[in-house]
mmCIF file of C-alpha atoms and ligand atoms in Angstrom:
data_model
loop_
_atom_site.group_PDB
_atom_site.id
_atom_site.type_symbol
_atom_site.label_atom_id
_atom_site.label_comp_id
_atom_site.label_asym_id
_atom_site.label_seq_id
_atom_site.Cartn_x
_atom_site.Cartn_y
_atom_site.Cartn_z
ATOM 1 C CA ILE V 143 -0.005 -0.022 0.036
ATOM 2 C CA SER V 144 2.907 2.337 0.675
ATOM 3 C CA ARG V 145 3.899 1.818 -2.908
ATOM 4 C CA LEU V 146 0.567 3.173 -4.012
ATOM 5 C CA ARG V 147 1.737 6.572 -2.728
ATOM 6 C CA GLY V 148 4.424 6.817 -5.265
ATOM 7 C CA ALA V 149 2.077 6.138 -8.180
ATOM 8 C CA PRO V 150 1.053 9.029 -10.425
ATOM 9 C CA ARG V 151 -1.879 10.756 -8.879
ATOM 10 C CA PRO V 152 -5.027 10.284 -10.937
ATOM 11 C CA ARG V 153 -7.048 13.412 -11.773
ATOM 12 C CA LEU V 154 -10.656 13.330 -11.727
ATOM 13 C CA LEU V 155 -12.711 15.915 -13.623
ATOM 14 C CA LEU V 156 -16.175 16.539 -12.276
ATOM 15 C CA GLN V 157 -18.255 18.215 -14.972
ATOM 16 C CA GLY V 158 -21.941 19.061 -15.404
ATOM 17 C CA GLN V 159 -24.312 21.878 -15.833
ATOM 18 C CA ARG V 160 -24.943 24.679 -13.376
ATOM 19 C CA ARG V 161 -26.855 23.298 -10.353
ATOM 20 C CA SER V 162 -26.449 19.659 -11.360
ATOM 21 C CA GLY V 163 -24.817 19.127 -7.963
ATOM 22 C CA LYS V 164 -21.008 19.087 -8.571
ATOM 23 C CA SER V 165 -20.038 21.354 -5.574
ATOM 24 C CA SER V 166 -22.396 19.215 -3.346
ATOM 25 C CA ILE V 167 -20.833 15.901 -4.359
ATOM 26 C CA SER V 168 -17.262 17.087 -3.741
ATOM 27 C CA SER V 169 -18.281 18.677 -0.502
ATOM 28 C CA VAL V 170 -20.112 15.728 0.870
ATOM 29 C CA VAL V 171 -17.674 13.053 -0.400
ATOM 30 C CA PHE V 172 -14.342 14.752 0.261
ATOM 31 C CA HIS V 173 -15.095 17.340 2.937
ATOM 32 C CA LYS V 174 -17.682 15.481 5.172
ATOM 33 C CA MET V 175 -20.348 18.169 4.573
ATOM 34 C CA PRO V 176 -23.885 17.043 5.775
ATOM 35 C CA PRO V 177 -26.022 16.773 2.626
ATOM 36 C CA THR V 178 -28.685 19.156 3.849
ATOM 37 C CA GLU V 179 -26.048 22.007 4.045
ATOM 38 C CA THR V 180 -25.391 21.798 0.338
ATOM 39 C CA LEU V 181 -28.580 23.739 -0.178
ATOM 40 C CA PHE V 182 -26.648 26.814 0.669
ATOM 41 C CA LEU V 183 -23.629 26.142 -1.536
ATOM 42 C CA GLU V 184 -22.720 28.510 -4.219
ATOM 43 C CA SER V 185 -23.193 27.125 -7.751
ATOM 44 C CA THR V 186 -19.982 26.359 -9.727
ATOM 45 C CA THR V 187 -19.392 29.084 -12.286
ATOM 46 C CA ARG V 188 -15.684 28.698 -12.965
ATOM 47 C CA ILE V 189 -13.121 25.839 -13.026
ATOM 48 C CA GLN V 190 -12.083 25.203 -9.475
ATOM 49 C CA LYS V 191 -9.262 22.857 -8.448
ATOM 50 C CA GLU V 192 -10.041 21.451 -5.199
ATOM 51 C CA PRO V 193 -7.278 19.906 -3.017
ATOM 52 C CA VAL V 194 -8.591 16.686 -1.599
ATOM 53 C CA ASN V 195 -7.265 15.169 1.581
ATOM 54 C CA SER V 196 -6.845 11.550 0.675
ATOM 55 C CA PHE V 197 -4.209 8.989 0.212
ATOM 56 C CA MET V 198 -4.216 9.337 -3.511
ATOM 57 C CA ASP V 199 -4.584 13.060 -3.748
ATOM 58 C CA PHE V 200 -7.435 12.970 -6.154
ATOM 59 C CA GLN V 201 -7.786 16.274 -8.002
ATOM 60 C CA VAL V 202 -11.333 16.992 -8.439
ATOM 61 C CA TRP V 203 -11.814 19.778 -10.895
ATOM 62 C CA ASP V 204 -15.317 21.185 -10.402
ATOM 63 C CA PHE V 205 -15.909 22.262 -14.014
ATOM 64 C CA PRO V 206 -19.007 24.215 -15.162
ATOM 65 C CA GLY V 207 -20.930 22.763 -17.991
ATOM 66 C CA GLN V 208 -21.362 25.899 -20.124
ATOM 67 C CA ILE V 209 -17.795 25.808 -21.478
ATOM 68 C CA ASP V 210 -17.448 26.113 -25.301
ATOM 69 C CA TYR V 211 -14.573 23.708 -26.354
ATOM 70 C CA ASN V 212 -14.197 25.334 -29.656
ATOM 71 C CA ASP V 213 -13.642 28.925 -28.720
ATOM 72 C CA GLY V 214 -9.924 28.367 -28.080
ATOM 73 C CA THR V 215 -9.965 29.655 -24.402
ATOM 74 C CA PHE V 216 -8.977 26.392 -22.926
ATOM 75 C CA ASP V 217 -5.969 24.326 -23.465
ATOM 76 C CA LEU V 218 -7.791 20.985 -23.848
ATOM 77 C CA GLU V 219 -4.523 19.125 -24.083
ATOM 78 C CA THR V 220 -3.702 20.262 -20.554
ATOM 79 C CA LEU V 221 -7.192 19.793 -19.291
ATOM 80 C CA PHE V 222 -7.774 16.342 -20.624
ATOM 81 C CA GLY V 223 -4.135 15.226 -21.189
ATOM 82 C CA ASP V 224 -3.452 13.494 -17.887
ATOM 83 C CA THR V 225 -6.987 13.036 -16.601
ATOM 84 C CA GLY V 226 -7.888 9.582 -15.439
ATOM 85 C CA ALA V 227 -11.702 9.946 -15.483
ATOM 86 C CA LEU V 228 -14.308 12.452 -16.383
ATOM 87 C CA ILE V 229 -17.340 12.341 -14.219
ATOM 88 C CA TYR V 230 -20.276 13.938 -15.849
ATOM 89 C CA VAL V 231 -23.076 14.898 -13.541
ATOM 90 C CA ILE V 232 -26.642 15.036 -14.826
ATOM 91 C CA ASP V 233 -29.475 16.270 -12.642
ATOM 92 C CA ALA V 234 -32.183 13.553 -13.057
ATOM 93 C CA GLN V 235 -34.904 15.760 -11.405
ATOM 94 C CA ASP V 236 -34.507 18.304 -14.141
ATOM 95 C CA GLU V 237 -34.826 18.628 -17.953
ATOM 96 C CA TYR V 238 -31.732 16.837 -19.148
ATOM 97 C CA LEU V 239 -31.655 17.247 -22.916
ATOM 98 C CA GLU V 240 -29.340 20.266 -22.835
ATOM 99 C CA ALA V 241 -27.021 18.392 -20.266
ATOM 100 C CA LEU V 242 -26.986 15.442 -22.772
ATOM 101 C CA THR V 243 -25.933 17.582 -25.645
ATOM 102 C CA ARG V 244 -23.091 18.963 -23.652
ATOM 103 C CA LEU V 245 -22.001 15.560 -22.550
ATOM 104 C CA HIS V 246 -21.918 14.459 -26.218
ATOM 105 C CA GLN V 247 -19.822 17.514 -27.257
ATOM 106 C CA THR V 248 -17.487 16.827 -24.156
ATOM 107 C CA ILE V 249 -16.985 13.247 -25.322
ATOM 108 C CA GLU V 250 -16.295 14.386 -28.836
ATOM 109 C CA ALA V 251 -13.651 16.919 -27.604
ATOM 110 C CA ILE V 252 -12.108 14.265 -25.247
ATOM 111 C CA GLN V 253 -11.785 11.786 -28.005
ATOM 112 C CA ARG V 254 -9.660 14.315 -29.934
ATOM 113 C CA HIS V 255 -7.156 14.570 -27.047
ATOM 114 C CA ASN V 256 -7.050 11.620 -24.685
ATOM 115 C CA THR V 257 -8.974 8.364 -25.625
ATOM 116 C CA ALA V 258 -7.698 6.686 -22.486
ATOM 117 C CA ILE V 259 -10.107 8.704 -20.170
ATOM 118 C CA ASN V 260 -12.773 6.770 -18.463
ATOM 119 C CA ILE V 261 -16.028 8.417 -18.990
ATOM 120 C CA GLU V 262 -18.485 8.008 -16.052
ATOM 121 C CA VAL V 263 -21.990 9.498 -16.056
ATOM 122 C CA PHE V 264 -23.615 10.218 -12.637
ATOM 123 C CA ILE V 265 -27.341 10.264 -13.180
ATOM 124 C CA HIS V 266 -27.673 12.319 -9.979
ATOM 125 C CA LYS V 267 -30.283 13.415 -7.432
ATOM 126 C CA VAL V 268 -32.253 10.178 -7.822
ATOM 127 C CA ASP V 269 -33.356 10.291 -4.253
ATOM 128 C CA GLY V 270 -36.578 12.004 -5.409
ATOM 129 C CA LEU V 271 -37.479 9.392 -7.966
ATOM 130 C CA SER V 272 -39.377 6.152 -7.778
ATOM 131 C CA ASP V 273 -37.405 2.979 -8.605
ATOM 132 C CA ASP V 274 -39.310 2.689 -12.038
ATOM 133 C CA PHE V 275 -38.669 6.334 -12.932
ATOM 134 C CA LYS V 276 -35.017 5.855 -11.960
ATOM 135 C CA LEU V 277 -34.550 3.000 -14.366
ATOM 136 C CA ASP V 278 -36.547 4.616 -17.178
ATOM 137 C CA THR V 279 -34.364 7.806 -16.850
ATOM 138 C CA GLN V 280 -31.312 5.741 -17.010
ATOM 139 C CA ARG V 281 -32.521 3.796 -20.010
ATOM 140 C CA ASP V 282 -33.478 6.962 -21.913
ATOM 141 C CA ILE V 283 -30.073 8.601 -21.144
ATOM 142 C CA VAL V 284 -28.167 5.508 -22.288
ATOM 143 C CA GLN V 285 -30.274 5.201 -25.397
ATOM 144 C CA ARG V 286 -29.921 8.824 -26.422
ATOM 145 C CA THR V 287 -26.275 8.891 -25.732
ATOM 146 C CA THR V 288 -25.654 5.628 -27.701
ATOM 147 C CA ASP V 289 -27.632 6.891 -30.683
ATOM 148 C CA GLU V 290 -25.951 10.306 -30.715
ATOM 149 C CA LEU V 291 -22.351 8.813 -30.390
ATOM 150 C CA ALA V 292 -23.156 6.502 -33.178
ATOM 151 C CA ASP V 293 -24.272 9.321 -35.418
ATOM 152 C CA MET V 294 -21.005 11.081 -34.458
ATOM 153 C CA GLY V 295 -19.053 8.016 -35.497
ATOM 154 C CA LEU V 296 -17.919 7.401 -31.840
ATOM 155 C CA ASP V 297 -19.691 4.119 -31.234
ATOM 156 C CA GLY V 298 -16.648 2.507 -29.851
ATOM 157 C CA VAL V 299 -16.623 4.887 -26.788
ATOM 158 C CA HIS V 300 -17.249 3.091 -23.527
ATOM 159 C CA ILE V 301 -19.319 4.783 -20.843
ATOM 160 C CA ASP V 302 -20.329 3.736 -17.372
ATOM 161 C CA TYR V 303 -23.509 5.027 -15.784
ATOM 162 C CA HIS V 304 -24.254 5.319 -12.075
ATOM 163 C CA LEU V 305 -27.424 6.260 -10.204
ATOM 164 C CA THR V 306 -26.396 8.624 -7.466
ATOM 165 C CA SER V 307 -27.621 10.816 -4.606
ATOM 166 C CA ILE V 308 -25.724 12.672 -1.791
ATOM 167 C CA TYR V 309 -28.491 11.688 0.512
ATOM 168 C CA ASP V 310 -27.503 8.082 0.736
ATOM 169 C CA HIS V 311 -24.448 5.957 0.221
ATOM 170 C CA SER V 312 -24.859 5.707 -3.587
ATOM 171 C CA ILE V 313 -22.490 8.542 -4.285
ATOM 172 C CA PHE V 314 -19.625 7.025 -2.210
ATOM 173 C CA GLU V 315 -20.223 3.640 -3.974
ATOM 174 C CA ALA V 316 -20.112 5.254 -7.367
ATOM 175 C CA PHE V 317 -16.862 7.071 -6.501
ATOM 176 C CA SER V 318 -15.387 3.821 -5.244
ATOM 177 C CA LYS V 319 -15.995 2.148 -8.609
ATOM 178 C CA VAL V 320 -14.739 5.170 -10.566
ATOM 179 C CA ILE V 321 -11.386 5.185 -8.429
ATOM 180 C CA GLN V 322 -10.909 1.466 -8.447
ATOM 181 C CA LYS V 323 -10.671 1.541 -12.150
ATOM 182 C CA LEU V 324 -7.798 3.987 -11.913
ATOM 183 C CA LEU V 325 -5.712 1.908 -9.595
ATOM 184 C CA PRO V 326 -3.056 -0.192 -11.443
ATOM 185 C CA GLU V 327 -2.495 -2.218 -8.175
ATOM 186 C CA LEU V 328 -6.191 -3.105 -7.828
ATOM 187 C CA GLY V 329 -5.639 -6.753 -8.726
ATOM 188 C CA THR V 330 -2.807 -7.188 -6.112
ATOM 189 C CA LEU V 331 -4.929 -5.604 -3.364
ATOM 190 C CA GLU V 332 -7.820 -7.769 -4.296
ATOM 191 C CA ASN V 333 -5.644 -10.871 -4.148
ATOM 192 C CA LEU V 334 -4.346 -9.853 -0.714
ATOM 193 C CA LEU V 335 -7.828 -9.350 0.571
ATOM 194 C CA ASN V 336 -8.950 -12.659 -0.815
ATOM 195 C CA GLY V 337 -6.110 -14.359 1.045
ATOM 196 C CA LEU V 338 -7.095 -12.554 4.214
ATOM 197 C CA VAL V 339 -10.676 -13.390 3.911
ATOM 198 C CA SER V 340 -10.102 -17.127 3.305
ATOM 199 C CA ASN V 341 -7.397 -17.524 5.903
ATOM 200 C CA CYS V 342 -9.261 -15.809 8.650
ATOM 201 C CA ARG V 343 -12.766 -16.948 7.616
ATOM 202 C CA ILE V 344 -14.086 -13.420 7.125
ATOM 203 C CA GLU V 345 -17.301 -12.825 5.175
ATOM 204 C CA LYS V 346 -16.306 -9.611 3.559
ATOM 205 C CA ALA V 347 -13.262 -7.274 3.651
ATOM 206 C CA PHE V 348 -13.006 -3.651 2.447
ATOM 207 C CA LEU V 349 -9.991 -1.459 2.180
ATOM 208 C CA PHE V 350 -11.349 2.099 2.950
ATOM 209 C CA ASP V 351 -9.926 5.497 2.512
ATOM 210 C CA VAL V 352 -11.437 6.497 5.843
ATOM 211 C CA LEU V 353 -11.468 10.244 5.199
ATOM 212 C CA SER V 354 -13.801 10.036 2.159
ATOM 213 C CA LYS V 355 -15.282 6.640 2.957
ATOM 214 C CA ILE V 356 -14.475 5.450 -0.519
ATOM 215 C CA TYR V 357 -13.498 1.841 -0.648
ATOM 216 C CA VAL V 358 -10.230 1.469 -2.508
ATOM 217 C CA ALA V 359 -10.503 -2.307 -2.906
ATOM 218 C CA THR V 360 -12.459 -5.375 -1.676
ATOM 219 C CA ASP V 361 -12.157 -9.128 -1.950
ATOM 220 C CA SER V 362 -13.640 -10.610 -5.096
ATOM 221 C CA SER V 363 -16.990 -11.815 -3.557
ATOM 222 C CA PRO V 364 -19.871 -9.576 -4.621
ATOM 223 C CA VAL V 365 -20.470 -6.315 -2.738
ATOM 224 C CA ASP V 366 -23.836 -6.169 -1.338
ATOM 225 C CA VAL V 367 -24.871 -2.516 -0.594
ATOM 226 C CA GLN V 368 -25.973 -3.223 2.948
ATOM 227 C CA SER V 369 -22.560 -4.452 4.244
ATOM 228 C CA TYR V 370 -20.867 -1.504 2.460
ATOM 229 C CA GLU V 371 -23.387 0.853 4.235
ATOM 230 C CA ILE V 372 -22.824 -0.671 7.664
ATOM 231 C CA CYS V 373 -19.091 -0.370 7.362
ATOM 232 C CA SER V 374 -19.341 3.138 6.235
ATOM 233 C CA ASP V 375 -21.545 3.977 9.275
ATOM 234 C CA TYR V 376 -19.137 2.146 11.455
ATOM 235 C CA ILE V 377 -16.272 4.279 10.176
ATOM 236 C CA ASP V 378 -18.247 7.423 10.936
ATOM 237 C CA VAL V 379 -18.689 6.177 14.645
ATOM 238 C CA VAL V 380 -15.013 5.269 14.974
ATOM 239 C CA LEU V 381 -13.833 8.557 13.443
ATOM 240 C CA ASP V 382 -16.092 10.643 15.698
ATOM 241 C CA MET V 383 -14.793 8.735 18.793
ATOM 242 C CA THR V 384 -11.255 9.153 17.587
ATOM 243 C CA GLU V 385 -11.677 12.861 16.976
ATOM 244 C CA ILE V 386 -12.918 13.398 20.510
ATOM 245 C CA TYR V 387 -10.935 10.830 22.589
ATOM 246 C CA GLY V 388 -8.191 9.529 20.224
ATOM 247 C CA TYR V 389 -4.829 10.567 19.279
ATOM 248 C CA ASP V 390 -4.134 13.713 17.023
ATOM 249 C CA ARG V 391 -4.588 12.473 13.377
ATOM 250 C CA GLY V 392 -2.525 15.515 12.431
ATOM 251 C CA GLU V 393 -4.845 16.363 9.461
ATOM 252 C CA SER V 394 -3.191 19.763 8.785
ATOM 253 C CA GLU V 395 -0.146 17.686 7.873
ATOM 254 C CA VAL V 396 -1.635 15.411 5.354
ATOM 255 C CA ASN V 397 -1.908 17.749 2.421
ATOM 256 C CA THR V 398 0.870 16.293 0.385
ATOM 257 C CA VAL V 399 2.784 13.123 0.215
ATOM 258 C CA GLU V 400 6.024 14.828 0.949
ATOM 259 C CA GLU V 401 4.711 16.594 4.117
ATOM 260 C CA THR V 402 3.150 13.463 5.408
ATOM 261 C CA LYS V 403 6.284 11.492 4.915
ATOM 262 C CA SER V 404 8.432 13.991 6.769
ATOM 263 C CA SER V 405 5.929 14.132 9.555
ATOM 264 C CA VAL V 406 6.063 10.316 10.111
ATOM 265 C CA GLY V 407 9.768 9.725 9.285
ATOM 266 C CA SER V 408 10.662 6.695 7.086
ATOM 267 C CA SER V 409 8.252 4.853 5.014
ATOM 268 C CA GLU V 410 8.327 1.841 7.403
ATOM 269 C CA ASP V 411 6.646 4.023 9.873
ATOM 270 C CA TRP V 412 3.404 3.873 7.755
ATOM 271 C CA SER V 413 2.148 1.096 9.955
ATOM 272 C CA LEU V 414 2.574 3.126 13.033
ATOM 273 C CA PRO V 415 -0.807 4.745 13.634
ATOM 274 C CA ASP V 416 -2.332 1.385 14.228
ATOM 275 C CA GLN V 417 -5.799 1.461 15.734
ATOM 276 C CA SER V 418 -8.344 -1.283 15.868
ATOM 277 C CA SER V 419 -11.846 -1.719 16.972
ATOM 278 C CA VAL V 420 -14.351 -4.506 17.152
ATOM 279 C CA MET V 421 -18.179 -4.266 17.392
ATOM 280 C CA LYS V 422 -20.582 -7.112 17.620
ATOM 281 C CA LEU V 423 -24.090 -6.285 16.335
ATOM 282 C CA GLN V 424 -27.397 -7.547 17.537
ATOM 283 C CA ASN V 425 -27.820 -9.717 14.465
ATOM 284 C CA GLY V 426 -24.626 -11.589 15.221
ATOM 285 C CA MET V 427 -22.412 -9.773 12.747
ATOM 286 C CA VAL V 428 -18.996 -8.795 13.887
ATOM 287 C CA LEU V 429 -17.339 -5.672 12.421
ATOM 288 C CA PHE V 430 -13.623 -5.442 12.722
ATOM 289 C CA LEU V 431 -11.708 -2.316 11.822
ATOM 290 C CA ARG V 432 -7.940 -1.959 11.730
ATOM 291 C CA GLU V 433 -6.099 1.086 10.592
ATOM 292 C CA ILE V 434 -3.186 0.445 8.340
ATOM 293 C CA ASN V 435 -1.914 4.027 8.038
ATOM 294 C CA LYS V 436 -3.384 7.543 8.266
ATOM 295 C CA TYR V 437 -5.363 7.000 5.148
ATOM 296 C CA GLU V 438 -6.455 3.487 4.484
ATOM 297 C CA THR V 439 -8.301 1.104 6.693
ATOM 298 C CA PRO V 440 -9.316 -2.361 5.977
ATOM 299 C CA ILE V 441 -12.636 -3.018 7.598
ATOM 300 C CA LEU V 442 -13.895 -6.567 7.805
ATOM 301 C CA VAL V 443 -17.236 -8.037 8.294
ATOM 302 C CA THR V 444 -17.245 -11.382 9.936
ATOM 303 C CA PRO V 445 -20.153 -13.600 10.767
ATOM 304 C CA SER V 446 -20.183 -14.542 14.422
HETATM 305 P P1 LIG Z 649 -23.295 22.867 -9.045
HETATM 306 O O1 LIG Z 649 -23.759 24.207 -9.600
HETATM 307 O O2 LIG Z 649 -23.287 21.794 -10.066
HETATM 308 O O3 LIG Z 649 -21.983 22.832 -8.190
HETATM 309 O O4 LIG Z 649 -24.501 22.360 -7.999
HETATM 310 P P2 LIG Z 649 -24.682 22.495 -6.429
HETATM 311 O O5 LIG Z 649 -23.716 21.545 -5.796
HETATM 312 O O6 LIG Z 649 -24.651 23.904 -6.074
HETATM 313 O O7 LIG Z 649 -26.079 21.884 -6.262
HETATM 314 C C1 LIG Z 649 -27.296 22.541 -6.724
HETATM 315 C C2 LIG Z 649 -28.472 22.107 -5.742
HETATM 316 O O8 LIG Z 649 -28.681 20.679 -5.918
HETATM 317 C C3 LIG Z 649 -28.192 22.351 -4.302
HETATM 318 O O9 LIG Z 649 -29.322 23.006 -3.767
HETATM 319 C C4 LIG Z 649 -28.038 21.039 -3.686
HETATM 320 O O10 LIG Z 649 -28.467 20.780 -2.361
HETATM 321 C C5 LIG Z 649 -28.842 20.153 -4.576
HETATM 322 N N1 LIG Z 649 -28.349 18.681 -4.629
HETATM 323 C C6 LIG Z 649 -27.019 18.228 -4.933
HETATM 324 N N2 LIG Z 649 -27.114 16.881 -4.987
HETATM 325 C C7 LIG Z 649 -28.214 16.436 -4.641
HETATM 326 C C8 LIG Z 649 -28.808 15.156 -4.462
HETATM 327 O O11 LIG Z 649 -28.241 14.081 -4.551
HETATM 328 N N3 LIG Z 649 -30.267 15.084 -4.267
HETATM 329 C C9 LIG Z 649 -31.034 16.233 -4.109
HETATM 330 N N4 LIG Z 649 -32.325 16.053 -4.010
HETATM 331 N N5 LIG Z 649 -30.487 17.415 -4.286
HETATM 332 C C10 LIG Z 649 -29.225 17.590 -4.540
#
């Protein structure tokens, strides 16, 4: 895991129309803002580069949707050149045809500069929609996009779609999936977790980035949303306790890799901040959390 820190830091570009929810998403996922407080956030009107306190230093670029790619104001090579994934946010509670046109223009611009970018569409704010309506909306967006890209001669472009909301865990789950695809070491981490799970007879193991509650890896058994949610709630409890009664996490020191390394000494010291916690639930499930270093924590769910 220490090796992951030396890897190139993937840049995530968060794009979408005004009021689609970009600032809310980055505030809730990366800055622990309660979802209801996002009602008072200012809408994104310019490109903002947000520093994110996480072991991978994701760069989330909150990027307004009304940019014209052809007016020459933007150096698209720099913008898209080393971007790992473009997350395009569509407000599913609003008229989305204009947003789709923008998405298709963006994909076309991307294809001219960096065909390796993963394109991820977040069909967002689905908390207000019924299950049927959610699926119909997704079907409609996928169909329109597939048709339009085929007309543009871009039918080979792969796009992943996620139904998201900041009012539940779906936004964290979607980010986890987006980020996992950018990790070259994912296979190794998965194998290590598989070994752990089978040797210790654990039901499910997640490696979490505790500050964002994104899971970086998990063993290869399928993820059921409930066990993810329960682990994520457990992290909240442990973090709250740690903040009140625990040791100083030194959050002001974790902005960059270099600063953090100097604050803990040699790279072997990464295992030092070692905390663990066990909780047995009423239904017999046992949760075990063990901190590996300041950033990642494996959290394990075991049957009793
Ligand atoms: P931006 O202009 O794309 O940065 O959009 P904002 O982040 O400012 O969000 C616009 C509005 O959408 C705010 O009032 C948010 O509270 C609201 N919003 C964001 N995400 C969600 C969501 O998942 N569900 C609902 N119901 N509202 C959301």
